[in-house]
Amino acid sequence: EPEGLGRSAFSARYNSRTRASGARSGQAADCALDGRLDTCWSPDRVPAWLELDFREERDYGGLVLRWDSPRPRAFEVLAGDDGETWRCLYSAPRSAGLCSHVYLPGGGSRYLRLDLAGETGTQAPGLVALEVQPESFSRSLSDFFHRLAEDAPRGRYPRWLYREQSYWTPVDVPNGTVPALFNEEGMVEIARAGFSVEPFLLDATDGTLLTWADGAVCPGLPRPPLPIPRSTWTLGDLRLEVTAYAIGAPSGVWIALRYRVENRGSQDRSLRLFTALRPFQVSPPWQGWRDVGGLSPVREIAYRDGAVWVNGVLALVPISAPSGFGAVAFDEGSVVDYLASGALPAAHAVSDPFGYASAALGFDLALAPGGTGEAVLAAPLGAVRGADPRTSLPAGLAGPEPVAAALDDWSQVLGAVDFRLPPSAQSYGDTCRGSLAHILINRDGPALQPGPRRYTRSWIRDGATMAAALIRLGRAREAADFIRWYAPFQAPDGNVPCCVDSQGPDWLPEHDSHGQLCFAVADYYRFTGDRTLVEELWPAVQRAVGFMERLRATRLTDEYRRPDKLACYGLLPESVSHEGYLAHPVHSYWDDLWALRGLKDAADLATVLGDRTEAERLARLRDDFRTTLHASIVRTIETRGIDFLPGSVEWADPDPTATANALTLIDEAHGLPVEAMHRSFDLFMERFRAMHGEHPVPWTNYTPYEIRIVGALVRLGRRAEAHELLRFFLAERRPPVWNQWPEIAWHDPRAPGHQGDLPHAWIGAEYCLAFRDLFAYEREADRSLVVGAGIPAEWIDAGEVSVVGLPTWYGNLDLSLRRSPEGGVAVRLGGDLTLPPGGVRIVLPLPGPVLEVRANGTPMADFTSTEVHVSAIPAEVVVLT
């Protein structure tokens, strides 16, 4: 459908007739429909009206009204079916600007009428064009604003309104609530699904308004990898830096926005920095869920008591004194159009019946060559305790000290485990620390949540993995807080909900959740030795086991001994724990493997608590379940003629991303068919190389959950392939400097496609776990600690590789690897580590089989061609080939 209709197109489509209340000579109503910009309908007086008769009922989506001057006017749009009775579709009591966009969703009538209000004797506005828009114009509010962006110079609106992806990252303190969002262009959304703040820069010398589209935009971090984001615009000789950081105060958490402008030229520059407050979220509409994504209504804006208030709530407090403030209702035009003219709107308060008002603060900057100027704003992250916004502010927001303090706080939080890598590998460690930060930022109190907006919910599967990453990187307290918070949502019958949010538990049949709760409790104990949590949550673990027993009992009947159902015998029932199974629930091996993990852990916890009888019973249940599970997998492989590990009984589907968990957190590799296990990852690598290799096949998107495969490859001794994947995923961070991934990554990074959420903290947790596996992991089969299995030779060639204070089941490990003078590898093992029952197993990247090993200067005999067994610590081990 055409976007705008001039006279000829309009008449051809609608066969319309036009009437008006009157017109000046030569400026009749038809002039508004002739498609020309040099004619207009000019009423001879006001009030006045212009009427369109389509001759029959017609659908439409809105109007674009183009005026002969920007001066204020008032109008209404009316619809009728008989030319006598009218209903008001839209009212604009305060319209201004050269163009008015009228939103008429679901519009349809025979007659349309434009009524112009005004005092008798006042000058009537001239209407240059009246363009009737198709239904697509107002399919949604987002579509409506997309059209506004199309009609405006690029950069006047956020990138997503041009249907392009922009990436964002969260801003908060480590123990905050729902974070703010900061995108690549320096656009900030403070409250969930709330308004945004965007910078604009006016060069007063030539009157040019500079936007994100007028130069190079580069996201960054002041001190990588600490999660305080920055966006830098390079605009010729000018440089604008936008930085956001969070500060805790007695009144609550505040987000500080620092705008710094630098004159890199040789001439004095007179500039005006604007910070525009507008009804756009950082999340685009293709992220839509509940109120997230797209627009955010702004019905009232006011500047009073030195602060900006939005919809009656404190929104922004300028720390730097502004030179002005102005606000406009939607029908008065875009606030950015005012900024482009060099002037702020006159009003300090507006009420907008349409609900999409905007405003801006202005800051005058006179910069000598090499000079800088800045403005700082503060915004409360949630309700502020205290009536006076200025007395509620954290002390000392101006100056560099608050940024340094925020950076120091994050450095301490993320520094419990100290990884030291050569410069060529630094991004690996930075990404681990950045991902750990995002797990903490995305929390809402004790609730671990995978995303800052779309996924502000707590899944036990996501949470158990995030808790595992926290524990292994020295943040066990936050993991315990989550487990304690989630467990009470368990039903009295032992059913563990798959998900919990502000509306309560979600009871979808996802049978992995019961084993995951048991695992989370046991995992915390194995690393901390803290019996308190075990004693507190042992009843919840017992209830979860009981629920799994009852579920399994439905598959232990004679019906499931029949040949056509035998593969399901002894498993858990069908579920939808895998998104691919939502349309058709199946017997998912993901569920069964997690159930086995839960039963293993429940038996161990009973032993910890000294309940020998229960421990023996649970051990028998564990072993019986393992037997039926392994038998089912083998039967499915044989009956379906496949050579890989299946994801489910019914589909016999390859799912290496899910299967990887069987080798890592679930640690059940020793019982699975070895050839099929390797074949699963062979197939994955073949597909991966076909998509991302030198001559890639066409593809649209993928999920970075595949990062967890790295840990599986390390355990399978496939070190080179593990690093092949790691190199790819590090290059696929979006953007790389922010150390994050979305749930769904698109081949075209700017494609307007749903991303799940960003950063996705479950995926970040999988990276943390995989990165930790490079240095050390626990192996249940022989109760050993395996070290160095994922460290590549090139890292050691580039310098010493070490970690200090790495939590393990056996205490904190200090580990270093470096080249020995003889050309071998020297490994130092220390820390407060207790020797594991199976010893420490060193697996190194060596060019040939191990020929000689010395421990603390003494030759050792306990080694194979690939693995060295250390039975005493601390130790300095030299391995030669």
Coordinates of N, CA, C and O in Angstrom, one line a residue, residues 301-383:
I301 N 5.5 15.3 32.2 CA 6.9 15.7 32.4 C 6.9 17.0 33.1 O 6.2 18.0 32.7
A302 N 7.7 17.2 34.2 CA 7.8 18.5 34.9 C 9.2 18.6 35.4 O 9.8 17.7 35.8
Y303 N 9.7 19.9 35.4 CA 11.0 20.2 36.0 C 10.7 21.1 37.2 O 10.2 22.3 37.0
R304 N 10.9 20.6 38.4 CA 10.7 21.4 39.6 C 11.6 20.9 40.7 O 12.1 19.7 40.6
D305 N 11.9 21.8 41.6 CA 12.8 21.5 42.7 C 14.2 21.0 42.2 O 14.8 20.1 42.8
G306 N 14.6 21.5 41.1 CA 15.9 21.1 40.6 C 16.0 19.7 40.0 O 17.1 19.1 39.9
A307 N 14.8 19.1 39.7 CA 14.8 17.7 39.2 C 13.7 17.5 38.1 O 12.8 18.3 38.0
V308 N 13.9 16.5 37.3 CA 12.9 16.1 36.3 C 12.0 15.0 36.8 O 12.5 14.0 37.3
W309 N 10.7 15.2 36.7 CA 9.7 14.2 37.2 C 8.9 13.7 35.9 O 8.5 14.5 35.1
V310 N 8.8 12.4 35.9 CA 8.1 11.7 34.8 C 6.9 10.9 35.3 O 7.1 10.1 36.2
N311 N 5.7 11.2 34.8 CA 4.5 10.5 35.3 C 4.4 10.6 36.8 O 4.0 9.6 37.5
G312 N 4.8 11.7 37.4 CA 4.7 11.9 38.8 C 5.8 11.3 39.6 O 5.7 11.4 40.9
V313 N 6.8 10.7 39.0 CA 7.9 10.0 39.8 C 9.2 10.7 39.4 O 9.5 11.1 38.3
L314 N 10.1 10.8 40.5 CA 11.4 11.4 40.3 C 12.1 10.6 39.2 O 12.3 9.4 39.3
A315 N 12.7 11.3 38.2 CA 13.3 10.6 37.1 C 14.8 11.0 36.9 O 15.6 10.1 36.8
L316 N 15.1 12.3 37.0 CA 16.5 12.7 36.8 C 16.8 13.9 37.7 O 16.0 14.8 37.8
V317 N 18.0 13.9 38.2 CA 18.5 15.1 38.9 C 19.8 15.5 38.3 O 20.8 14.8 38.3
P318 N 19.8 16.7 37.7 CA 21.1 17.2 37.1 C 22.0 17.6 38.2 O 21.7 18.5 39.0
I319 N 23.2 17.0 38.2 CA 24.2 17.3 39.2 C 25.0 18.6 38.7 O 25.3 19.5 39.5
S320 N 25.2 18.6 37.4 CA 25.7 19.8 36.8 C 24.6 20.8 36.5 O 23.5 20.4 36.1
A321 N 24.8 22.1 36.7 CA 23.7 23.1 36.5 C 23.4 23.2 35.1 O 24.3 23.5 34.2
P322 N 22.1 22.9 34.7 CA 21.8 23.0 33.3 C 21.5 24.5 32.9 O 21.2 25.3 33.7
S323 N 21.7 24.8 31.6 CA 21.4 26.1 31.1 C 20.0 26.3 30.7 O 19.5 27.4 30.4
G324 N 19.2 25.2 30.7 CA 17.8 25.3 30.3 C 17.1 23.9 30.3 O 17.8 22.8 30.4
F325 N 15.8 23.9 30.3 CA 15.0 22.7 30.2 C 13.8 23.1 29.4 O 13.2 24.2 29.5
G326 N 13.3 22.1 28.7 CA 12.0 22.3 28.0 C 11.3 21.0 27.7 O 12.0 20.0 27.5
A327 N 10.0 21.0 27.7 CA 9.2 19.8 27.5 C 8.1 20.1 26.5 O 7.6 21.2 26.4
V328 N 7.7 19.1 25.7 CA 6.7 19.2 24.7 C 5.8 18.0 24.7 O 6.3 16.9 25.0
A329 N 4.5 18.2 24.5 CA 3.6 17.1 24.2 C 3.9 16.5 22.8 O 4.5 17.2 22.0
F330 N 3.4 15.3 22.5 CA 3.7 14.7 21.2 C 3.2 15.6 20.1 O 3.9 15.8 19.1
D331 N 2.0 16.2 20.2 CA 1.5 17.0 19.1 C 2.2 18.3 18.8 O 2.0 18.9 17.8
E332 N 3.0 18.7 19.8 CA 3.8 19.9 19.6 C 5.1 19.6 18.8 O 5.9 20.5 18.6
G333 N 5.3 18.4 18.5 CA 6.5 18.0 17.7 C 7.5 17.3 18.5 O 7.5 17.2 19.8
S334 N 8.5 16.7 17.9 CA 9.6 16.0 18.5 C 10.5 17.0 19.2 O 10.9 18.1 18.7
V335 N 10.9 16.7 20.5 CA 11.8 17.6 21.2 C 13.1 17.8 20.4 O 13.8 18.9 20.5
V336 N 13.5 16.8 19.6 CA 14.8 16.9 18.9 C 14.7 17.9 17.8 O 15.7 18.5 17.4
D337 N 13.5 18.1 17.2 CA 13.4 19.1 16.2 C 13.6 20.5 16.8 O 14.2 21.4 16.2
Y338 N 13.2 20.7 18.1 CA 13.5 21.9 18.7 C 15.0 22.1 19.0 O 15.6 23.2 18.8
L339 N 15.7 21.0 19.4 CA 17.1 21.1 19.6 C 17.8 21.4 18.3 O 18.8 22.1 18.4
A340 N 17.4 20.9 17.2 CA 18.0 21.1 15.9 C 17.9 22.6 15.6 O 18.8 23.1 14.8
S341 N 16.9 23.3 16.1 CA 16.8 24.7 15.8 C 17.6 25.6 16.8 O 17.7 26.8 16.7
G342 N 18.3 24.9 17.8 CA 19.1 25.6 18.7 C 18.4 26.0 20.0 O 19.0 26.7 20.8
A343 N 17.1 25.7 20.1 CA 16.3 26.2 21.2 C 15.6 25.1 21.9 O 15.1 24.2 21.3
L344 N 15.5 25.2 23.2 CA 14.6 24.3 24.0 C 13.2 24.7 24.0 O 12.9 25.9 23.8
P345 N 12.3 23.8 24.1 CA 10.8 24.2 24.2 C 10.7 25.1 25.4 O 11.4 25.1 26.3
A346 N 9.6 25.9 25.3 CA 9.4 26.9 26.4 C 8.9 26.4 27.7 O 9.2 26.9 28.8
A347 N 8.0 25.3 27.6 CA 7.3 24.8 28.7 C 8.2 24.0 29.7 O 9.1 23.2 29.2
H348 N 8.0 24.2 31.0 CA 8.8 23.4 32.0 C 7.9 22.2 32.5 O 8.4 21.4 33.3
A349 N 6.7 22.2 32.1 CA 5.8 21.1 32.4 C 4.8 20.9 31.4 O 4.2 21.8 30.8
V350 N 4.5 19.6 31.0 CA 3.5 19.3 30.0 C 2.7 18.1 30.5 O 3.2 17.2 31.2
S351 N 1.4 18.0 30.0 CA 0.6 16.9 30.2 C 0.1 16.5 28.8 O -0.4 17.3 28.0
D352 N 0.3 15.2 28.4 CA 0.1 14.8 27.0 C -1.0 13.7 27.0 O -0.8 12.6 27.5
P353 N -2.1 14.1 26.4 CA -3.2 13.1 26.4 C -2.9 11.9 25.5 O -3.4 10.8 25.8
F354 N -2.0 12.0 24.5 CA -1.6 10.9 23.6 C -0.7 10.0 24.4 O -0.6 8.8 24.2
G355 N 0.1 10.6 25.3 CA 1.0 9.8 26.2 C 2.4 9.6 25.7 O 3.1 8.7 26.2
Y356 N 2.9 10.5 24.8 CA 4.3 10.3 24.3 C 5.0 11.6 24.3 O 5.5 12.0 23.3
A357 N 5.0 12.3 25.4 CA 5.7 13.6 25.6 C 7.2 13.3 25.6 O 7.7 12.2 25.8
S358 N 8.0 14.4 25.4 CA 9.5 14.4 25.5 C 10.0 15.7 26.1 O 9.3 16.7 26.1
A359 N 11.3 15.7 26.5 CA 11.9 16.8 27.1 C 13.4 16.8 26.9 O 13.9 15.7 26.5
A360 N 14.0 17.8 27.3 CA 15.5 17.8 27.3 C 16.1 18.8 28.2 O 15.4 19.9 28.5
L361 N 17.2 18.5 28.7 CA 18.1 19.4 29.5 C 19.2 19.9 28.6 O 19.7 19.2 27.8
G362 N 19.6 21.2 28.7 CA 20.6 21.8 27.9 C 21.8 22.2 28.8 O 21.6 22.7 29.9
F363 N 23.0 22.0 28.3 CA 24.3 22.4 29.0 C 25.2 23.1 28.0 O 25.6 22.6 27.0
D364 N 25.5 24.4 28.3 CA 26.3 25.2 27.4 C 27.8 24.9 27.7 O 28.2 24.9 28.9
L365 N 28.6 24.7 26.7 CA 30.0 24.3 26.8 C 30.8 25.2 25.9 O 30.6 25.2 24.7
A366 N 31.8 25.9 26.4 CA 32.7 26.7 25.6 C 34.1 26.1 25.8 O 34.7 26.1 26.8
L367 N 34.6 25.4 24.7 CA 35.8 24.6 24.8 C 36.9 25.2 23.9 O 36.8 25.4 22.7
A368 N 38.0 25.5 24.6 CA 39.2 25.9 23.9 C 39.8 24.6 23.2 O 39.5 23.5 23.5
P369 N 40.8 24.8 22.3 CA 41.5 23.7 21.7 C 42.0 22.8 22.8 O 42.7 23.2 23.7
G370 N 41.7 21.5 22.8 CA 42.2 20.6 23.8 C 41.4 20.6 25.0 O 41.6 19.8 25.9
G371 N 40.4 21.4 25.1 CA 39.6 21.6 26.3 C 38.5 20.5 26.4 O 38.1 19.9 25.4
T372 N 38.0 20.3 27.6 CA 36.9 19.4 27.8 C 35.8 20.0 28.7 O 36.1 21.0 29.5
G373 N 34.6 19.6 28.6 CA 33.5 20.0 29.4 C 32.7 18.8 29.7 O 32.7 17.8 28.9
E374 N 31.9 18.8 30.8 CA 31.1 17.6 31.1 C 29.8 18.0 31.8 O 29.7 19.1 32.4
A375 N 28.9 17.1 31.8 CA 27.6 17.3 32.5 C 27.4 15.9 33.2 O 27.6 14.9 32.6
V376 N 26.8 15.9 34.4 CA 26.5 14.7 35.1 C 25.1 14.8 35.6 O 24.6 15.8 36.1
L377 N 24.4 13.7 35.3 CA 23.0 13.5 35.8 C 22.9 12.3 36.7 O 23.8 11.4 36.6
A378 N 22.0 12.3 37.6 CA 21.7 11.1 38.4 C 20.3 10.7 38.3 O 19.4 11.6 38.2
A379 N 20.0 9.4 38.4 CA 18.7 8.9 38.2 C 18.5 7.8 39.3 O 19.3 6.9 39.4
P380 N 17.4 7.8 40.0 CA 17.2 6.7 41.0 C 16.8 5.4 40.3 O 16.0 5.4 39.4
L381 N 17.4 4.3 40.7 CA 17.0 3.0 40.2 C 15.9 2.4 41.1 O 16.2 1.6 42.0
G382 N 14.7 2.9 40.9 CA 13.6 2.5 41.8 C 13.2 3.7 42.6 O 13.7 4.8 42.5
A383 N 12.2 3.4 43.5 CA 11.7 4.5 44.4 C 12.8 5.0 45.3 O 13.6 4.2 45.8

